[in-house]
């Protein structure tokens, strides 16, 4: 019996199995990476949408309501209904640290803008304080969006 042939066959089989396992591992990692990126993209879109819905609802409450108590309650309801807080929790769990940091900043500025409405009953869309708070929030949201885009 020729041992060289049998050894060559065994080595060839081991190389074939090893190459198949390696190819499967590479494919698995690529698919995992793709799924993770898709999940982050969906999360980022949901969070940005919640921020936008919340800010639009706050603005609408300022336009529609004249009574300060009713106005602030409408703003609180709009903030709660936008699901921005639950989306923020998801960001904190799944996003990289740079995105988490920017999302926290945007959320804090949105909350400050919301609370400004309670502290200043005469606040209007044209007041300097309102415009400054809104500009800070918009700038933070733009920074967040740029950071999200860079991480995808």
Tab-separated table of C-alpha atoms in Angstrom:
chain	number	residue	atom	x	y	z
A	1	UNK	CA	0.000	0.000	0.000
A	2	UNK	CA	1.259	3.481	-0.898
A	3	UNK	CA	1.246	5.714	2.195
A	4	UNK	CA	2.052	8.811	0.172
A	5	UNK	CA	-1.281	8.674	-1.645
A	6	UNK	CA	-3.266	8.182	1.549
A	7	UNK	CA	-1.429	10.977	3.359
A	8	UNK	CA	-1.984	13.289	0.380
A	9	UNK	CA	-5.678	12.440	0.400
A	10	UNK	CA	-5.997	13.143	4.144
A	11	UNK	CA	-4.080	16.430	3.847
A	12	UNK	CA	-6.204	17.459	0.875
A	13	UNK	CA	-9.414	16.677	2.779
A	14	UNK	CA	-8.202	18.646	5.788
A	15	UNK	CA	-7.317	21.610	3.589
A	16	UNK	CA	-10.715	21.447	1.895
A	17	UNK	CA	-12.600	21.300	5.186
A	18	UNK	CA	-10.432	24.100	6.625
A	19	UNK	CA	-10.999	26.324	3.596
A	20	UNK	CA	-14.751	25.713	3.787
A	21	UNK	CA	-14.837	26.534	7.498
A	22	UNK	CA	-12.803	29.688	6.927
A	23	UNK	CA	-15.069	30.808	4.071
A	24	UNK	CA	-18.165	30.172	6.218
A	25	UNK	CA	-16.666	32.161	9.082
A	26	UNK	CA	-15.861	35.116	6.800
A	27	UNK	CA	-19.376	35.021	5.319
A	28	UNK	CA	-20.915	34.859	8.815
A	29	UNK	CA	-18.922	37.878	10.007
A	30	UNK	CA	-19.852	39.845	6.887
A	31	UNK	CA	-23.551	39.056	7.381
A	32	UNK	CA	-23.364	39.968	11.086
A	33	UNK	CA	-21.703	43.256	10.242
A	34	UNK	CA	-24.316	44.001	7.601
A	35	UNK	CA	-27.176	43.200	9.996
A	36	UNK	CA	-25.634	45.348	12.713
A	37	UNK	CA	-25.210	48.256	10.343
A	38	UNK	CA	-28.815	47.925	9.156
A	39	UNK	CA	-30.066	47.814	12.757
A	40	UNK	CA	-28.068	50.942	13.639
A	41	UNK	CA	-29.349	52.730	10.523
A	42	UNK	CA	-32.959	51.943	11.481
A	43	UNK	CA	-32.330	53.060	15.054
A	44	UNK	CA	-30.720	56.313	13.912
A	45	UNK	CA	-33.641	57.083	11.613
A	46	UNK	CA	-36.176	56.358	14.370
A	47	UNK	CA	-34.322	58.568	16.850
A	48	UNK	CA	-33.939	61.470	14.429
A	49	UNK	CA	-37.616	61.127	13.514
A	50	UNK	CA	-38.602	61.211	17.196
A	51	UNK	CA	-36.483	64.339	17.735
A	52	UNK	CA	-38.108	66.018	14.735
A	53	UNK	CA	-41.637	65.020	15.728
A	54	UNK	CA	-41.075	66.265	19.244
A	55	UNK	CA	-39.665	69.617	18.136
A	56	UNK	CA	-42.462	70.109	15.587
A	57	UNK	CA	-45.101	69.283	18.204
A	58	UNK	CA	-43.534	71.684	20.704
A	59	UNK	CA	-43.540	74.438	18.100
A	60	UNK	CA	-47.170	73.703	17.233
A	61	UNK	CA	-48.162	73.887	20.905
A	62	UNK	CA	-46.519	77.299	21.198
A	63	UNK	CA	-48.437	78.514	18.165
A	64	UNK	CA	-51.820	77.084	19.161
A	65	UNK	CA	-52.015	77.570	22.934
A	66	UNK	CA	-52.151	80.944	24.664
A	67	UNK	CA	-52.826	79.867	28.246
A	68	UNK	CA	-49.356	79.137	29.785
A	69	UNK	CA	-50.559	76.146	31.823
A	70	UNK	CA	-52.354	74.550	28.882
A	71	UNK	CA	-49.413	75.360	26.610
A	72	UNK	CA	-46.880	73.682	28.879
A	73	UNK	CA	-49.097	70.633	29.329
A	74	UNK	CA	-49.444	70.381	25.531
A	75	UNK	CA	-45.666	70.640	25.216
A	76	UNK	CA	-45.154	67.896	27.828
A	77	UNK	CA	-47.687	65.682	26.053
A	78	UNK	CA	-45.998	66.275	22.714
A	79	UNK	CA	-42.605	65.462	24.183
A	80	UNK	CA	-43.898	62.254	25.787
A	81	UNK	CA	-45.865	61.137	22.718
A	82	UNK	CA	-42.882	61.498	20.386
A	83	UNK	CA	-41.163	58.473	21.991
A	84	UNK	CA	-37.880	60.382	21.981
A	85	UNK	CA	-37.003	59.056	25.438
A	86	UNK	CA	-37.471	55.389	24.557
A	87	UNK	CA	-35.479	55.896	21.352
A	88	UNK	CA	-32.747	57.548	23.422
A	89	UNK	CA	-32.546	54.461	25.640
A	90	UNK	CA	-32.054	52.331	22.549
A	91	UNK	CA	-29.324	54.668	21.296
A	92	UNK	CA	-27.603	54.379	24.681
A	93	UNK	CA	-27.631	50.593	24.413
A	94	UNK	CA	-26.692	50.055	20.776
A	95	UNK	CA	-24.854	53.071	19.404
A	96	UNK	CA	-21.117	53.726	19.585
A	97	UNK	CA	-19.937	56.206	22.268
A	98	UNK	CA	-19.580	59.140	19.851
A	99	UNK	CA	-23.202	58.790	18.708
A	100	UNK	CA	-24.399	58.317	22.293
A	101	UNK	CA	-22.636	61.515	23.369
A	102	UNK	CA	-24.176	63.575	20.547
A	103	UNK	CA	-27.626	62.061	21.091
A	104	UNK	CA	-27.477	62.948	24.783
A	105	UNK	CA	-26.582	66.528	23.899
A	106	UNK	CA	-29.473	66.838	21.423
A	107	UNK	CA	-31.889	65.329	23.944
A	108	UNK	CA	-30.755	67.664	26.748
A	109	UNK	CA	-31.148	70.711	24.488
A	110	UNK	CA	-34.611	69.581	23.407
A	111	UNK	CA	-35.569	69.211	27.067
A	112	UNK	CA	-34.147	72.645	27.889
A	113	UNK	CA	-36.168	74.108	25.036
A	114	UNK	CA	-39.261	72.341	26.363
A	115	UNK	CA	-38.667	73.625	29.904
A	116	UNK	CA	-38.064	77.161	28.651
A	117	UNK	CA	-41.749	77.251	27.748
A	118	UNK	CA	-42.688	76.645	31.379
A	119	UNK	CA	-40.251	79.213	32.754
A	120	UNK	CA	-41.322	81.980	30.340
A	121	UNK	CA	-45.117	82.143	29.906
A	122	UNK	CA	-44.811	85.007	27.394
A	123	UNK	CA	-42.471	83.058	25.119
A	124	UNK	CA	-43.186	83.508	21.423
A	125	UNK	CA	-41.702	82.164	18.213
A	126	UNK	CA	-39.944	85.477	17.621
A	127	UNK	CA	-38.428	85.938	21.086
A	128	UNK	CA	-34.629	85.905	21.241
A	129	UNK	CA	-34.601	83.270	23.977
A	130	UNK	CA	-36.803	80.940	21.928
A	131	UNK	CA	-34.732	81.394	18.769
A	132	UNK	CA	-31.472	80.823	20.651
A	133	UNK	CA	-32.767	77.627	22.280
A	134	UNK	CA	-34.111	76.357	18.978
A	135	UNK	CA	-30.837	77.133	17.168
A	136	UNK	CA	-28.808	75.281	19.817
A	137	UNK	CA	-31.086	72.259	19.459
A	138	UNK	CA	-30.902	72.321	15.645
A	139	UNK	CA	-27.111	72.583	15.739
A	140	UNK	CA	-26.885	69.624	18.129
A	141	UNK	CA	-29.208	67.610	15.885
A	142	UNK	CA	-27.025	68.399	12.847
A	143	UNK	CA	-23.916	67.311	14.753
A	144	UNK	CA	-25.680	64.112	15.779
A	145	UNK	CA	-26.712	63.386	12.228
A	146	UNK	CA	-23.153	63.943	10.933
A	147	UNK	CA	-21.767	61.625	13.614
A	148	UNK	CA	-24.357	58.976	12.797
A	149	UNK	CA	-23.557	59.198	9.106
A	150	UNK	CA	-19.836	58.837	9.807
A	151	UNK	CA	-20.454	55.672	11.851
A	152	UNK	CA	-22.504	53.891	9.175
